[in-house]
CSV table of C-alpha atoms in Angstrom, one decimal:
chain,number,residue,atom,x,y,z
A,434,MET,CA,127.0,101.9,69.4
A,435,ASN,CA,126.9,98.3,70.2
A,436,THR,CA,127.2,95.5,67.8
A,437,VAL,CA,127.4,92.5,69.9
A,438,THR,CA,123.7,92.0,72.2
A,439,ALA,CA,125.2,91.6,75.6
A,440,PRO,CA,123.7,87.9,76.4
A,441,TRP,CA,120.7,88.5,79.1
A,442,LYS,CA,119.0,91.2,76.7
A,443,GLN,CA,118.8,87.9,74.4
A,444,LEU,CA,116.7,86.2,76.7
A,445,LEU,CA,115.1,89.0,77.9
A,446,LEU,CA,114.3,90.6,73.8
A,447,ASN,CA,112.5,86.1,73.8
A,448,ALA,CA,110.4,86.6,77.2
A,449,LEU,CA,108.7,90.3,75.7
A,450,HIS,CA,108.6,87.9,72.6
A,451,SER,CA,107.4,84.9,74.5
A,452,ASN,CA,104.1,86.9,77.1
A,453,SER,CA,103.5,89.3,74.7
A,454,HIS,CA,99.8,88.0,74.0
A,455,LEU,CA,99.5,89.3,77.8
A,456,ARG,CA,99.1,92.7,78.5
A,457,HIS,CA,101.2,92.9,82.1
A,458,SER,CA,104.0,91.1,80.4
A,459,SER,CA,105.5,95.3,80.4
A,460,TYR,CA,105.4,96.4,83.1
A,461,PHE,CA,107.8,94.3,86.0
A,462,GLN,CA,108.8,95.6,90.5
A,463,LEU,CA,111.0,98.5,90.7
A,464,ALA,CA,112.7,98.2,93.8
A,465,THR,CA,114.7,101.1,95.7
A,466,ILE,CA,115.9,102.2,99.0
A,467,GLY,CA,113.7,105.4,100.6
A,468,SER,CA,114.4,109.0,102.1
A,469,ASN,CA,113.8,106.7,105.2
A,470,GLY,CA,116.3,103.6,104.6
A,471,ARG,CA,113.1,101.3,104.6
A,472,PRO,CA,113.2,99.2,100.4
A,473,ALA,CA,110.4,100.7,98.3
A,474,ASN,CA,108.6,98.5,95.5
A,475,ARG,CA,106.3,99.4,92.5
A,476,THR,CA,104.7,98.2,89.5
A,477,VAL,CA,106.2,100.4,86.4
A,478,VAL,CA,105.3,99.8,82.5
A,479,TYR,CA,109.1,98.9,80.9
A,480,ARG,CA,109.2,102.5,78.3
A,481,GLY,CA,112.3,99.8,76.0
A,482,PHE,CA,115.4,99.2,75.6
A,483,GLN,CA,117.5,103.4,74.8
A,484,ASP,CA,118.3,103.1,71.3
A,485,THR,CA,121.1,99.4,70.6
A,486,SER,CA,121.7,99.7,74.7
A,487,ASN,CA,121.1,97.6,77.7
A,488,LYS,CA,119.8,100.6,79.4
A,489,ILE,CA,115.7,100.2,80.6
A,490,GLN,CA,113.5,103.2,80.4
A,491,MET,CA,110.4,104.1,82.5
A,492,ASN,CA,108.1,107.0,82.4
A,493,THR,CA,107.1,108.4,85.7
A,494,ASP,CA,106.1,111.8,87.8
A,495,CYS,CA,108.7,114.1,88.4
A,496,ARG,CA,106.4,114.7,92.2
A,497,SER,CA,106.3,110.6,92.8
A,498,HIS,CA,108.5,109.7,96.0
A,499,LYS,CA,110.4,107.3,94.0
A,500,ILE,CA,112.5,110.3,92.6
A,501,GLU,CA,113.5,111.1,95.8
A,502,ASP,CA,114.6,107.7,96.6
A,503,LEU,CA,116.8,108.0,93.5
A,504,LYS,CA,118.5,110.9,94.0
A,505,GLN,CA,119.5,110.0,97.2
A,506,CYS,CA,120.3,106.8,96.2
A,507,PRO,CA,121.1,106.2,92.6
A,508,PHE,CA,120.9,101.9,92.6
A,509,ALA,CA,117.7,100.4,92.6
A,510,GLU,CA,116.3,97.0,91.3
A,511,ILE,CA,113.5,95.1,88.8
A,512,CYS,CA,112.5,91.7,89.4
A,513,TRP,CA,110.3,90.8,86.0
A,514,TYR,CA,108.0,88.0,86.2
A,515,PHE,CA,106.6,86.3,82.8
A,516,THR,CA,103.5,84.4,83.7
A,517,ASP,CA,103.5,82.1,81.1
A,518,SER,CA,106.6,81.4,80.6
A,519,TRP,CA,107.8,81.3,83.9
A,520,GLU,CA,110.7,83.0,84.2
A,521,GLN,CA,112.3,85.7,85.9
A,522,PHE,CA,114.2,88.9,85.2
A,523,ARG,CA,116.3,89.9,89.1
A,524,ILE,CA,118.0,93.5,87.2
A,525,ASN,CA,120.4,95.8,89.3
A,526,GLY,CA,122.0,98.3,87.8
A,527,THR,CA,122.0,102.3,88.3
A,528,VAL,CA,119.9,104.9,87.3
A,529,ASP,CA,119.5,108.4,85.6
A,530,VAL,CA,116.5,110.3,86.1
A,531,ILE,CA,116.1,112.6,83.5
A,532,ASP,CA,113.9,115.2,84.2
A,533,GLU,CA,113.5,118.5,82.2
A,534,SER,CA,115.9,120.8,84.6
A,535,ASN,CA,118.7,118.5,83.6
A,536,PRO,CA,122.1,120.1,82.1
A,537,ASP,CA,122.7,117.5,79.9
A,538,PRO,CA,121.0,118.4,76.2
A,539,LEU,CA,121.4,115.2,74.7
A,540,LYS,CA,119.3,113.3,77.8
A,541,LEU,CA,117.1,116.5,77.3
A,542,GLN,CA,116.6,115.0,73.5
A,543,GLN,CA,116.0,110.6,74.5
A,544,ARG,CA,113.1,112.4,77.5
A,545,GLU,CA,111.7,114.3,74.0
A,546,LYS,CA,112.2,111.1,72.2
A,547,ALA,CA,109.9,108.9,75.4
A,548,TRP,CA,107.9,111.4,76.1
A,549,PHE,CA,105.9,111.6,72.0
A,550,ALA,CA,107.2,107.1,71.7
A,551,SER,CA,104.7,107.1,74.9
A,552,SER,CA,100.2,107.3,74.3
A,553,PRO,CA,98.7,110.5,74.0
A,554,LYS,CA,96.6,109.0,76.7
A,555,SER,CA,99.3,108.7,79.2
A,556,ARG,CA,100.5,111.7,78.9
A,557,LEU,CA,97.5,113.0,80.3
A,558,GLN,CA,97.7,111.6,83.4
A,559,TYR,CA,101.1,115.1,83.6
A,560,LEU,CA,98.7,117.1,84.1
A,561,GLY,CA,96.8,115.2,87.0
A,562,PRO,CA,97.0,116.0,90.5
A,563,ASN,CA,100.2,115.7,92.9
A,564,PRO,CA,100.9,111.8,92.7
A,565,GLY,CA,100.1,110.9,97.2
A,566,LEU,CA,99.2,113.4,98.1
A,567,PRO,CA,95.0,113.8,99.7
A,568,SER,CA,92.8,113.6,97.3
A,569,LEU,CA,90.0,116.4,97.7
A,570,GLY,CA,86.8,116.0,96.9
A,571,ASP,CA,84.8,113.0,97.0
A,572,GLN,CA,85.2,111.6,93.6
A,573,PRO,CA,87.9,109.3,92.3
A,574,THR,CA,90.5,112.1,90.5
A,575,GLU,CA,89.6,113.6,87.4
A,576,VAL,CA,92.6,114.1,85.7
A,577,PRO,CA,91.9,116.8,81.5
A,578,SER,CA,90.1,114.4,78.9
A,579,SER,CA,92.6,115.6,76.3
A,580,LEU,CA,96.3,118.2,75.5
A,581,ASP,CA,97.5,119.1,71.9
A,582,PRO,CA,99.4,115.8,70.2
A,583,SER,CA,102.5,117.6,69.4
A,584,ALA,CA,103.1,119.7,72.6
A,585,GLY,CA,106.8,118.6,74.1
A,586,PRO,CA,107.0,116.8,77.4
A,587,VAL,CA,105.7,118.9,80.8
A,588,ALA,CA,107.4,120.3,83.6
A,589,ALA,CA,105.8,116.7,86.1
A,590,TYR,CA,108.0,114.0,83.0
A,591,CYS,CA,110.3,112.2,83.5
A,592,LEU,CA,112.3,109.3,81.8
A,593,LEU,CA,113.9,106.5,84.4
A,594,VAL,CA,117.6,105.0,82.8
A,595,LEU,CA,118.5,102.1,84.5
A,596,ASP,CA,121.7,101.3,83.5
A,597,PRO,CA,122.2,97.0,84.6
A,598,ASP,CA,125.1,96.5,86.3
A,599,GLN,CA,123.6,92.2,87.5
A,600,VAL,CA,121.3,90.4,86.4
A,601,ASP,CA,119.9,87.1,87.6
A,602,TYR,CA,118.0,84.7,84.9
A,603,LEU,CA,115.7,81.9,86.6
A,604,ASN,CA,113.7,79.6,84.4
A,605,LEU,CA,111.1,78.1,86.3
A,606,LYS,CA,110.6,75.6,83.3
A,607,SER,CA,113.4,75.0,82.5
A,608,ASN,CA,115.4,74.6,86.9
A,609,GLU,CA,117.4,76.7,85.1
A,610,ARG,CA,119.1,79.8,86.5
A,611,ILE,CA,122.2,82.1,85.2
A,612,THR,CA,123.8,85.7,87.1
A,613,PHE,CA,125.1,87.8,84.4
A,614,SER,CA,127.4,90.3,85.8
A,615,ARG,CA,129.0,93.5,83.5
A,616,LYS,CA,132.8,93.4,83.7
A,617,ASN,CA,133.5,96.6,83.0
A,618,ALA,CA,131.2,100.0,84.1
A,619,ASN,CA,132.4,101.7,80.9
A,620,GLU,CA,132.1,98.2,78.1
A,621,ASP,CA,128.4,97.9,77.8
A,622,ASN,CA,128.7,94.7,76.2
A,623,SER,CA,131.6,92.4,77.4
A,624,TRP,CA,129.3,90.3,80.7
A,625,THR,CA,130.5,87.0,82.2
A,626,SER,CA,127.9,84.4,82.9
A,627,ASP,CA,127.4,81.9,85.4
A,628,ARG,CA,124.9,79.1,85.1
A,629,VAL,CA,124.4,78.8,88.7
A,630,ASN,CA,121.4,75.9,91.4
A,631,PRO,CA,118.4,77.9,91.2
B,985,MET,CA,93.1,87.3,119.2
B,986,ASN,CA,91.6,89.8,116.0
B,987,THR,CA,87.6,90.5,116.0
B,988,VAL,CA,87.8,93.6,113.8
B,989,THR,CA,89.8,92.2,109.7
B,990,ALA,CA,92.4,95.5,108.9
B,991,PRO,CA,90.9,97.0,105.9
B,992,TRP,CA,93.3,97.1,103.4
B,993,LYS,CA,93.5,92.7,104.4
B,994,GLN,CA,89.7,92.7,103.3
B,995,LEU,CA,90.7,94.5,100.6
B,996,LEU,CA,93.7,92.5,99.1
B,997,LEU,CA,91.4,89.3,100.1
B,998,ASN,CA,88.6,89.9,97.4
B,999,ALA,CA,91.7,90.4,95.3
B,1000,LEU,CA,92.5,87.3,96.1
B,1001,HIS,CA,89.6,86.2,95.1
B,1002,SER,CA,88.6,87.7,92.0
B,1003,ASN,CA,91.9,86.7,90.4
B,1004,SER,CA,92.4,83.4,91.8
B,1005,HIS,CA,91.3,81.6,88.4
B,1006,LEU,CA,95.3,83.2,87.5
B,1007,ARG,CA,98.1,80.7,89.4
B,1008,HIS,CA,100.6,83.5,89.3
B,1009,SER,CA,97.7,85.9,91.7
B,1010,SER,CA,99.6,84.1,94.9
B,1011,TYR,CA,103.3,85.6,93.4
B,1012,PHE,CA,104.5,88.9,94.7
B,1013,GLN,CA,108.0,91.2,94.8
B,1014,LEU,CA,109.9,90.9,97.9
B,1015,ALA,CA,112.4,93.8,98.1
B,1016,THR,CA,114.9,94.4,100.2
B,1017,ILE,CA,118.5,96.2,101.3
B,1018,GLY,CA,121.0,94.1,100.2
B,1019,SER,CA,124.3,93.5,102.1
B,1020,ASN,CA,125.9,95.6,100.1
B,1021,GLY,CA,123.3,97.8,100.6
B,1022,ARG,CA,121.3,97.9,96.8
B,1023,PRO,CA,118.1,97.0,96.4
B,1024,ALA,CA,117.1,93.4,96.3
B,1025,ASN,CA,114.2,91.9,94.6
B,1026,ARG,CA,112.6,88.2,93.8
B,1027,THR,CA,108.8,86.5,93.2
B,1028,VAL,CA,107.2,84.6,96.5
B,1029,VAL,CA,104.6,83.1,97.0
B,1030,TYR,CA,102.2,84.4,99.6
B,1031,ARG,CA,101.5,81.5,102.1
B,1032,GLY,CA,99.1,83.0,103.1
B,1033,PHE,CA,97.7,85.2,106.9
B,1034,GLN,CA,99.4,83.5,109.3
B,1035,ASP,CA,96.0,82.3,112.1
B,1036,THR,CA,93.9,85.6,111.9
B,1037,SER,CA,96.5,88.2,111.9
B,1038,ASN,CA,97.5,90.3,109.1
B,1039,LYS,CA,101.0,89.4,109.3
B,1040,ILE,CA,101.7,87.8,105.7
B,1041,GLN,CA,103.9,84.4,106.0
B,1042,MET,CA,106.9,83.4,102.7
B,1043,ASN,CA,108.4,80.6,102.3
B,1044,THR,CA,112.3,80.7,101.8
B,1045,ASP,CA,115.6,78.6,101.3
B,1046,CYS,CA,118.1,79.3,104.6
B,1047,ARG,CA,120.5,79.1,102.4
B,1048,SER,CA,119.0,82.3,99.8
B,1049,HIS,CA,120.3,85.4,100.3
B,1050,LYS,CA,117.6,87.8,101.6
B,1051,ILE,CA,118.1,85.8,105.1
B,1052,GLU,CA,120.9,87.7,105.4
B,1053,ASP,CA,119.5,90.7,103.9
B,1054,LEU,CA,116.6,90.0,106.2
B,1055,LYS,CA,119.7,90.0,109.6
B,1056,GLN,CA,120.9,93.5,109.1
B,1057,CYS,CA,117.7,95.3,107.5
B,1058,PRO,CA,115.2,93.6,108.6
B,1059,PHE,CA,112.6,95.7,107.0
B,1060,ALA,CA,110.9,95.0,103.4
B,1061,GLU,CA,108.2,95.8,100.9
B,1062,ILE,CA,106.4,93.7,99.9
B,1063,CYS,CA,104.3,94.6,95.7
B,1064,TRP,CA,101.8,92.9,94.6
B,1065,TYR,CA,99.7,93.1,91.3
B,1066,PHE,CA,96.7,91.1,90.8
B,1067,THR,CA,96.7,90.8,86.7
B,1068,ASP,CA,92.9,90.8,86.2
B,1069,SER,CA,91.6,93.1,88.7
B,1070,TRP,CA,94.1,95.3,87.7
B,1071,GLU,CA,95.1,95.9,91.4
B,1072,GLN,CA,98.4,96.9,93.5
B,1073,PHE,CA,99.2,96.5,97.2
B,1074,ARG,CA,102.5,97.8,98.6
B,1075,ILE,CA,103.0,96.2,101.8
B,1076,ASN,CA,105.9,97.2,103.6
B,1077,GLY,CA,106.6,95.7,107.2
B,1078,THR,CA,109.1,93.8,109.6
B,1079,VAL,CA,110.4,90.4,107.9
B,1080,ASP,CA,110.7,87.5,111.2
B,1081,VAL,CA,113.3,84.6,110.3
B,1082,ILE,CA,112.1,82.3,111.9
B,1083,ASP,CA,114.6,79.2,111.1
B,1084,GLU,CA,115.5,75.8,113.3
B,1085,SER,CA,117.3,77.7,115.8
B,1086,ASN,CA,114.9,79.7,116.8
B,1087,PRO,CA,115.4,80.6,120.5
B,1088,ASP,CA,111.1,80.8,120.4
B,1089,PRO,CA,109.2,77.5,120.4
B,1090,LEU,CA,105.5,79.5,119.9
B,1091,LYS,CA,107.4,80.6,116.5
B,1092,LEU,CA,109.4,76.7,115.6
B,1093,GLN,CA,106.0,75.3,116.2
B,1094,GLN,CA,104.6,78.5,113.7
B,1095,ARG,CA,107.0,77.4,111.3
B,1096,GLU,CA,106.7,73.7,111.4
B,1097,LYS,CA,102.8,73.9,110.9
B,1098,ALA,CA,103.7,76.5,107.7
B,1099,TRP,CA,106.6,73.7,106.0
B,1100,PHE,CA,103.6,70.7,106.8
B,1101,ALA,CA,101.5,73.1,104.9
B,1102,SER,CA,103.3,73.6,102.0
B,1103,SER,CA,103.0,70.7,99.7
B,1104,PRO,CA,105.6,67.4,99.9
B,1105,LYS,CA,106.4,68.8,96.0
B,1106,SER,CA,107.1,72.2,97.6
B,1107,ARG,CA,108.9,70.9,99.9
B,1108,LEU,CA,111.7,68.5,98.6
B,1109,GLN,CA,113.8,72.0,97.1
B,1110,TYR,CA,114.9,72.6,101.1
B,1111,LEU,CA,116.8,69.1,99.7
B,1112,GLY,CA,118.6,70.9,96.7
B,1113,PRO,CA,122.6,72.1,96.4
B,1114,ASN,CA,122.9,75.7,97.6
B,1115,PRO,CA,120.7,78.2,95.7
B,1116,GLY,CA,123.0,80.5,94.4
B,1117,LEU,CA,125.7,78.4,93.9
B,1118,PRO,CA,128.4,77.8,91.1
B,1119,SER,CA,126.1,75.0,89.5
B,1120,LEU,CA,128.1,71.8,89.2
B,1121,GLY,CA,127.3,69.7,85.9
B,1122,ASP,CA,126.0,70.2,82.6
B,1123,GLN,CA,122.9,69.5,83.1
B,1124,PRO,CA,120.7,70.9,85.1
B,1125,THR,CA,120.2,71.3,88.8
B,1126,GLU,CA,119.0,67.7,90.1
B,1127,VAL,CA,116.8,67.2,93.8
B,1128,PRO,CA,115.7,63.3,95.5
B,1129,SER,CA,112.8,61.9,94.4
B,1130,SER,CA,110.9,61.8,97.0
B,1131,LEU,CA,110.3,62.8,100.7
B,1132,ASP,CA,108.6,60.8,103.8
B,1133,PRO,CA,105.6,62.9,104.0
B,1134,SER,CA,105.1,62.9,107.7
B,1135,ALA,CA,108.7,63.8,108.1
B,1136,GLY,CA,109.5,67.4,110.2
B,1137,PRO,CA,110.8,70.9,108.0
B,1138,VAL,CA,115.0,71.0,107.2
B,1139,ALA,CA,117.8,72.5,108.8
B,1140,ALA,CA,117.9,74.4,105.7
B,1141,TYR,CA,114.2,75.5,105.0
B,1142,CYS,CA,113.3,79.2,106.2
B,1143,LEU,CA,109.9,80.9,107.7
B,1144,LEU,CA,109.7,84.8,106.6
B,1145,VAL,CA,107.0,86.3,108.6
B,1146,LEU,CA,105.7,90.2,107.9
B,1147,ASP,CA,104.3,92.0,110.2
B,1148,PRO,CA,102.5,94.8,108.2
B,1149,ASP,CA,102.3,98.7,109.8
B,1150,GLN,CA,102.0,101.1,106.0
B,1151,VAL,CA,100.1,99.6,103.3
B,1152,ASP,CA,99.3,100.8,99.7
B,1153,TYR,CA,95.9,100.3,97.8
B,1154,LEU,CA,96.0,101.3,94.5
B,1155,ASN,CA,92.5,100.9,92.0
B,1156,LEU,CA,94.3,101.1,88.5
B,1157,LYS,CA,90.7,99.9,87.3
B,1158,SER,CA,88.1,102.4,88.6
B,1159,ASN,CA,91.4,105.2,89.0
B,1160,GLU,CA,91.6,104.5,93.2
B,1161,ARG,CA,94.4,104.6,95.7
B,1162,ILE,CA,94.3,104.9,99.6
B,1163,THR,CA,97.3,104.5,101.9
B,1164,PHE,CA,96.8,102.3,105.2
B,1165,SER,CA,99.2,103.4,108.1
B,1166,ARG,CA,99.1,101.1,111.5
B,1167,LYS,CA,98.3,103.4,114.2
B,1168,ASN,CA,100.3,102.1,117.1
B,1169,ALA,CA,103.0,98.9,116.2
B,1170,ASN,CA,100.9,97.1,119.0
B,1171,GLU,CA,98.3,96.9,118.4
B,1172,ASP,CA,97.2,94.3,115.2
B,1173,ASN,CA,93.9,96.4,114.1
B,1174,SER,CA,94.2,100.4,114.7
B,1175,TRP,CA,95.3,101.9,111.2
B,1176,THR,CA,94.4,105.0,109.8
B,1177,SER,CA,94.0,104.8,105.7
B,1178,ASP,CA,93.8,108.6,103.2
B,1179,ARG,CA,92.6,107.9,100.1
B,1180,VAL,CA,95.5,109.8,97.8
B,1181,ASN,CA,95.7,111.1,94.6
B,1182,PRO,CA,96.6,107.6,92.1
């Protein structure tokens, strides 16, 4: 367990707090490498840090392209720009893809916990048709209107956990930039920091 | 010259218009592949379409990492989320890096045009110290306070031009998603579009 907070994590928690009046402050862009070798980039919702660690959680659909991307190349970079405080966090790390076939019981527990932490409404989207496939019919796609709130994660639900090892922080109000690097892959809270030119 | 607007371009121009009261509506995230083979992702400012084409212009510093990234791998994906209209554009394409050493006189002209189109204040940043290098001194980095407004582009100024060949449009209000693909690399305005599940 961590007793000390990573230095960039405190900056990020402060930014989340000072921008919390904006719904989109919990949205960031996740870049991966697509199976065609080209960069891929999409908006994803922040689902909190995992317990007391520095790991960032996201929910996704097992049928989305980013799952294939991450299975081929587990590296990703989050770009998170806070529109009110003018702060940017670029968070580079490795993503763990936790679907229902995961062999680790602890990870399956984390997946279940994250499922119940998301709203019943957001759980419903995993019952919709296969994302990215041609839409049948002329109407906007429909999803079922209800789901038993006590039911566990459905097959299409996947938890993504990004373990950061490099963070680039930029503050456009103070014109300051700091890069943080993890010293040791086995230690969560051993980081170097360097002030660099913006 | 184009006489017809690409179908996704009209959607993008509409989104820019309906979100224009927000300063950050002209910011998007540009993903590239870093020289270490990992994804890289950062916020960039939209600098307009090039003339009447579908090509998207950005300004950057020649000394920034994304130049190295793009010289090794010219592919990039823009993720552009409009926070008021809840629309996302994922724009995948090839980026042309136009610095002062470019052998094409037409491209050098475009670089000069884009330089003068940017504000004198934003031109000043290219006179600052090397971005990403350790900052000397304890004070926030200083840049010169003025620049002759009639002076042409400085050496550090670089124009990036993304030529899209795939666009994924998502509207979170109507729950609609459309993918657009360019039929022919030599034709700007020949696109297929498919309605897909969000």
